[in-house]
mmCIF file of C-alpha atoms in Angstrom:
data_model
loop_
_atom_site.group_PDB
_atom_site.id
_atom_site.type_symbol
_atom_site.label_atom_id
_atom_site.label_comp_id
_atom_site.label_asym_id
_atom_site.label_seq_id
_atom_site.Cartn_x
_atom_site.Cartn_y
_atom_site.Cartn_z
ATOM 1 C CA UNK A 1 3.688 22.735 -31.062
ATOM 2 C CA UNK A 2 1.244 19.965 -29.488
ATOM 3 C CA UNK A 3 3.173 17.312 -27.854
ATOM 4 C CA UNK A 4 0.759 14.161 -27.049
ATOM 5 C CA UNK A 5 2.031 12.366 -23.848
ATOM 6 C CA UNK A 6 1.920 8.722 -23.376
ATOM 7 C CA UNK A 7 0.491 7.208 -20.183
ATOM 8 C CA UNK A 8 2.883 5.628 -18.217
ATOM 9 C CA UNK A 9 2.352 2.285 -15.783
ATOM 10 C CA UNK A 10 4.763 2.012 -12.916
ATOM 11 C CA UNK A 11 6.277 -1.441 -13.193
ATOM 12 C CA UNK A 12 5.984 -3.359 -10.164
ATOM 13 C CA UNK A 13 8.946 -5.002 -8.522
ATOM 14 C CA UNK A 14 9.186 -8.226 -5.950
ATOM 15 C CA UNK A 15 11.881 -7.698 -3.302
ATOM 16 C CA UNK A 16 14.015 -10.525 -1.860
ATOM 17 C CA UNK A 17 15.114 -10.494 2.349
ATOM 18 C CA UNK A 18 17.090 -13.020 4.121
ATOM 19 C CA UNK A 19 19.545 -13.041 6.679
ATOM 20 C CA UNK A 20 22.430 -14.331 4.338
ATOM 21 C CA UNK A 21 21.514 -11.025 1.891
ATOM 22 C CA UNK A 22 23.243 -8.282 1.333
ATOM 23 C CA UNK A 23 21.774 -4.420 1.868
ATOM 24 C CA UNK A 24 23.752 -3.738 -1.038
ATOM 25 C CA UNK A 25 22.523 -6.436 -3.424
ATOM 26 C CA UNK A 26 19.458 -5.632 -5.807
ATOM 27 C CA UNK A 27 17.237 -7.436 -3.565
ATOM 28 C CA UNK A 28 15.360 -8.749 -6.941
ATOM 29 C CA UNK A 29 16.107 -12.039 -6.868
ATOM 30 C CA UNK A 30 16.106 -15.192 -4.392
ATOM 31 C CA UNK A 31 19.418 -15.212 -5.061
ATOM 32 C CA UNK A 32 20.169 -12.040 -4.493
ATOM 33 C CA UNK A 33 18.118 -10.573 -1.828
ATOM 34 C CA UNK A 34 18.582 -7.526 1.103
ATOM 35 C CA UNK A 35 19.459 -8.372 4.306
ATOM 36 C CA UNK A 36 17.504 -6.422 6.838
ATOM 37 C CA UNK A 37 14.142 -4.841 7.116
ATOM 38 C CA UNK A 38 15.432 -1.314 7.629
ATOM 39 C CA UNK A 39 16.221 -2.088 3.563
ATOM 40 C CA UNK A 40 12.873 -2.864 3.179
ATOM 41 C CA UNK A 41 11.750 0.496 5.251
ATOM 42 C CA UNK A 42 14.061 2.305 3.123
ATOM 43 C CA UNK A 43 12.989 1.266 -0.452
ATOM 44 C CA UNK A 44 9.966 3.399 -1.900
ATOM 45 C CA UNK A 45 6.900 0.859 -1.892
ATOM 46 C CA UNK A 46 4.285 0.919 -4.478
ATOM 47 C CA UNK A 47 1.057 -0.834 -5.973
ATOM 48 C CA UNK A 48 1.949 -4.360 -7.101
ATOM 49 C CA UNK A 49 5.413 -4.918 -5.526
ATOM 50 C CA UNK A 50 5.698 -7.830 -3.485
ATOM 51 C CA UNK A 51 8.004 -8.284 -0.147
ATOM 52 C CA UNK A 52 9.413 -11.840 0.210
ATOM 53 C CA UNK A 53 11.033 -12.846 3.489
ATOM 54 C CA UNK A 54 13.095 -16.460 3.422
ATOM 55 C CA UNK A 55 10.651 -19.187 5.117
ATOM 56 C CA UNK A 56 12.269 -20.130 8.436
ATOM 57 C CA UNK A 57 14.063 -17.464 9.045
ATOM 58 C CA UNK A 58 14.027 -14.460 11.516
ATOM 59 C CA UNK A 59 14.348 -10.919 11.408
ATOM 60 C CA UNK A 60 14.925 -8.148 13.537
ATOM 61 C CA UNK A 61 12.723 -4.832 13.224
ATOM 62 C CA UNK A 62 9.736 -3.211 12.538
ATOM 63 C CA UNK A 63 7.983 -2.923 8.761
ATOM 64 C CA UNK A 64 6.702 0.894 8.141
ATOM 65 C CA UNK A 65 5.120 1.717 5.111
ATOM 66 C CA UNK A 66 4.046 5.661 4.734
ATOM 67 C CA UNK A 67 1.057 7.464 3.339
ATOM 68 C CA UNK A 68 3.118 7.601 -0.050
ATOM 69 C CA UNK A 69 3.190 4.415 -0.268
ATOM 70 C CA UNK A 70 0.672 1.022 -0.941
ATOM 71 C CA UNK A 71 -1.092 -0.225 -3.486
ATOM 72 C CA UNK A 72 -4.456 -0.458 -4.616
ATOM 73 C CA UNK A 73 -7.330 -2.122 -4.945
ATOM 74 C CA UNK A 74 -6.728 -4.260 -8.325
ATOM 75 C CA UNK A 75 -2.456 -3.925 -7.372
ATOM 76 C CA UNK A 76 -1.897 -4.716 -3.875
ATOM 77 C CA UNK A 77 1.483 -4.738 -1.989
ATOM 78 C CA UNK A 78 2.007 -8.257 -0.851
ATOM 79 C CA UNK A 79 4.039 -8.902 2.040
ATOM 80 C CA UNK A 80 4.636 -12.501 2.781
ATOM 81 C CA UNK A 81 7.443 -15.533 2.839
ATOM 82 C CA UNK A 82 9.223 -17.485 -0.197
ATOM 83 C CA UNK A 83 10.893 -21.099 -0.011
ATOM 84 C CA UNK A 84 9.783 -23.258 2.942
ATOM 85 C CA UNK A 85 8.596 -22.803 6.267
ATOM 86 C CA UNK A 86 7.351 -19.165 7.396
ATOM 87 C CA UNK A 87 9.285 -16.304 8.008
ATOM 88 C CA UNK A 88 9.203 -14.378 11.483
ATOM 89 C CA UNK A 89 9.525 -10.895 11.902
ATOM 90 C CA UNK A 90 10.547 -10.417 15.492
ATOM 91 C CA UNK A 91 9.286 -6.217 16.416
ATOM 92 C CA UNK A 92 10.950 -5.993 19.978
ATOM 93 C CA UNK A 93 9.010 -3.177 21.070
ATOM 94 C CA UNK A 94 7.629 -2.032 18.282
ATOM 95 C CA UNK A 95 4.597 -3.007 16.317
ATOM 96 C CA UNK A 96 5.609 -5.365 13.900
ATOM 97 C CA UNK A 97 3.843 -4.161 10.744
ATOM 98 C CA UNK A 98 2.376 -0.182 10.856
ATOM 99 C CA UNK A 99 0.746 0.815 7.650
ATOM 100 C CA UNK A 100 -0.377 4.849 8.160
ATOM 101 C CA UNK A 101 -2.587 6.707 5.996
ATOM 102 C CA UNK A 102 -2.864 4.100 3.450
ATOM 103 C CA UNK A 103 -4.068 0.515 2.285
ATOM 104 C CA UNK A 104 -3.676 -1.945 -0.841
ATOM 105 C CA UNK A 105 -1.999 -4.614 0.870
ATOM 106 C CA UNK A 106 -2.234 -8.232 1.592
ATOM 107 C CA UNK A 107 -0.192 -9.868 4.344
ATOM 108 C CA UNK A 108 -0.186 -13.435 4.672
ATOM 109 C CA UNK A 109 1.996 -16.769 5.532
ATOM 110 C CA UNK A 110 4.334 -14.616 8.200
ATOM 111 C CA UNK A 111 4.553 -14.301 11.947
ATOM 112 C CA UNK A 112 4.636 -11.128 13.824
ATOM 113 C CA UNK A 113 6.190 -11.376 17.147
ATOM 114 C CA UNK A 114 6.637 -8.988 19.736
ATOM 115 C CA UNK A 115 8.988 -9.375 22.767
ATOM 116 C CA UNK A 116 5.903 -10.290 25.288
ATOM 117 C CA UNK A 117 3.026 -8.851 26.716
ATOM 118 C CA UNK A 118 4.560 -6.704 29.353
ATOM 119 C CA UNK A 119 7.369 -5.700 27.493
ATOM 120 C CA UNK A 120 5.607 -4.624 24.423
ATOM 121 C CA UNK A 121 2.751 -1.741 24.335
ATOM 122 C CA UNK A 122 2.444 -1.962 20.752
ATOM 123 C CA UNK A 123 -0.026 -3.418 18.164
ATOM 124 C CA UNK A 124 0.980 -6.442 16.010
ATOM 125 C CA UNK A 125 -0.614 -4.795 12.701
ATOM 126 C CA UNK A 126 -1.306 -1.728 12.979
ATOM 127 C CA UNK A 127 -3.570 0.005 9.761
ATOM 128 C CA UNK A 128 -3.967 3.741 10.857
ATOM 129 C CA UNK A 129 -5.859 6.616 9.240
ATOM 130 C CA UNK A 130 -5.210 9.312 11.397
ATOM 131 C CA UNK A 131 -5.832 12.117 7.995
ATOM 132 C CA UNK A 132 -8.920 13.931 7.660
ATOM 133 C CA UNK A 133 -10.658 13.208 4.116
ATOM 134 C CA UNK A 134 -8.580 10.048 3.454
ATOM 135 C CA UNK A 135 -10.319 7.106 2.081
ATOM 136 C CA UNK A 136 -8.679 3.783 1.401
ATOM 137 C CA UNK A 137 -9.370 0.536 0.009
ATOM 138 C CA UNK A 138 -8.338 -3.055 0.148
ATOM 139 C CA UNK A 139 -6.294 -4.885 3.623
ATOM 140 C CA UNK A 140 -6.200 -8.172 3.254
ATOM 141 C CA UNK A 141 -5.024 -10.433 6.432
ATOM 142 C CA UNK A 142 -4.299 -14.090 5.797
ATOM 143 C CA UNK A 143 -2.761 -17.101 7.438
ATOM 144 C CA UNK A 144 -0.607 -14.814 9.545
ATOM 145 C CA UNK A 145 0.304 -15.615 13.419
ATOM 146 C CA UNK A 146 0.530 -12.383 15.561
ATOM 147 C CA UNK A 147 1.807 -12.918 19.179
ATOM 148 C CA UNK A 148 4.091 -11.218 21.998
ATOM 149 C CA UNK A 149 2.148 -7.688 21.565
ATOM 150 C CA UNK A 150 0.606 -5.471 24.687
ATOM 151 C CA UNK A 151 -1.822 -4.459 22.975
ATOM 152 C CA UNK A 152 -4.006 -5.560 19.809
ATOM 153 C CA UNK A 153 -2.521 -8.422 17.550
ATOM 154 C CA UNK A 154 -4.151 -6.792 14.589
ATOM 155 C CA UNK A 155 -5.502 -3.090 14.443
ATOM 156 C CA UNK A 156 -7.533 -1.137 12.019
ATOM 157 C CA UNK A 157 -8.434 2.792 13.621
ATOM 158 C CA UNK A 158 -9.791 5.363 11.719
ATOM 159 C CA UNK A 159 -8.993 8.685 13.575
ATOM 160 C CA UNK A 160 -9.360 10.713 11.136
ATOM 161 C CA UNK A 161 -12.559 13.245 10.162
ATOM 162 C CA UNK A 162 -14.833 11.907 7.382
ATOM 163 C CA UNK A 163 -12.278 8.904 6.597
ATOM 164 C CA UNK A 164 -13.030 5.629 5.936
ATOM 165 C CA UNK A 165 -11.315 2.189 5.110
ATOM 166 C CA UNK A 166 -12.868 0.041 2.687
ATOM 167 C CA UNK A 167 -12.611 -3.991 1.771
ATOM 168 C CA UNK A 168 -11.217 -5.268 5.186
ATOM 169 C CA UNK A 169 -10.556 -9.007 5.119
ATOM 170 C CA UNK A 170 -8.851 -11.190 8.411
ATOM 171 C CA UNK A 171 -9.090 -14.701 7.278
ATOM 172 C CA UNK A 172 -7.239 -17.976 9.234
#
């Protein structure tokens, strides 16, 4: 018995956050959307979904996205604001975006803020390939404000052995 098996393409999805969301809602929909970014951190990520935060608004936490997650070059992750205004994702702390081991992502119309220079020793954006053999394509940086961090407002490191990150672009 020869069973042929179809190819199958992830759909991608476009998440929803604003501070009059609910965790518990879909989060697929402007109307309605999550509440917090730990909902974000918590949802598996992959090529072609989109993160919307509400324009204008503010919110509390720190974005991770893991080595199992991203996109790719031809179906990035976007992470960026809906409706008016620009949304503002206030780290403490903490860096405000940390992307580790991966890329496919564009990031653009949204503030990072940390809570000072003194206060915070962290990076704003933070790309890190800290993996041996890892090679990654495609981080695209665009009309994004990064302030209130110790250290860098954006970083890209490559720690790791014979790794390499491909198709960097910082723009406005």
């Amino acid at each position: 018995v020869v069973e042929i098996l179809e190819s199958r393409q992830l759909l991608s999805n476009t998440y929803y956050v604003s501070p009059s969301g609910s965790d518990g809602a879909s989060g697929n929909s402007s109307s309605s959307p999550w509440k917090t970014i730990n909902r974000v951190n918590s949802q598996s990520i992959h090529a072609g979904d989109k993160n919307h935060f509400r324009g204008g608004s503010s919110f509390s936490g720190s974005l991770y996205f893991s080595s199992t997650e991203g996109g790719s070059s031809t179906s990035l992750v976007t992470i960026g604001t809906y409706g008016s205004g620009r949304a503002t994702i206030n780290s403490g702390s903490k860096r405000g975006l940390d992307i580790a081991q991966t890329a496919g992502f564009s990031v653009s119309n949204i503030n990072f803020v940390g809570n000072g220079m003194y206060s915070n020793s962290a990076e704003g954006i933070d790309l890190h390939i800290d993996f041996s053999n890892k090679n990654v394509s495609t981080f695209n940086v665009n009309d994004v404000n990064v302030s209130g961090y110790g250290h860098e407002g954006i970083r890209i490191i490559v720690d790791g052995s014979n790794s390499s990150v491909n198709n960097v672009s910082i723009t406005n």
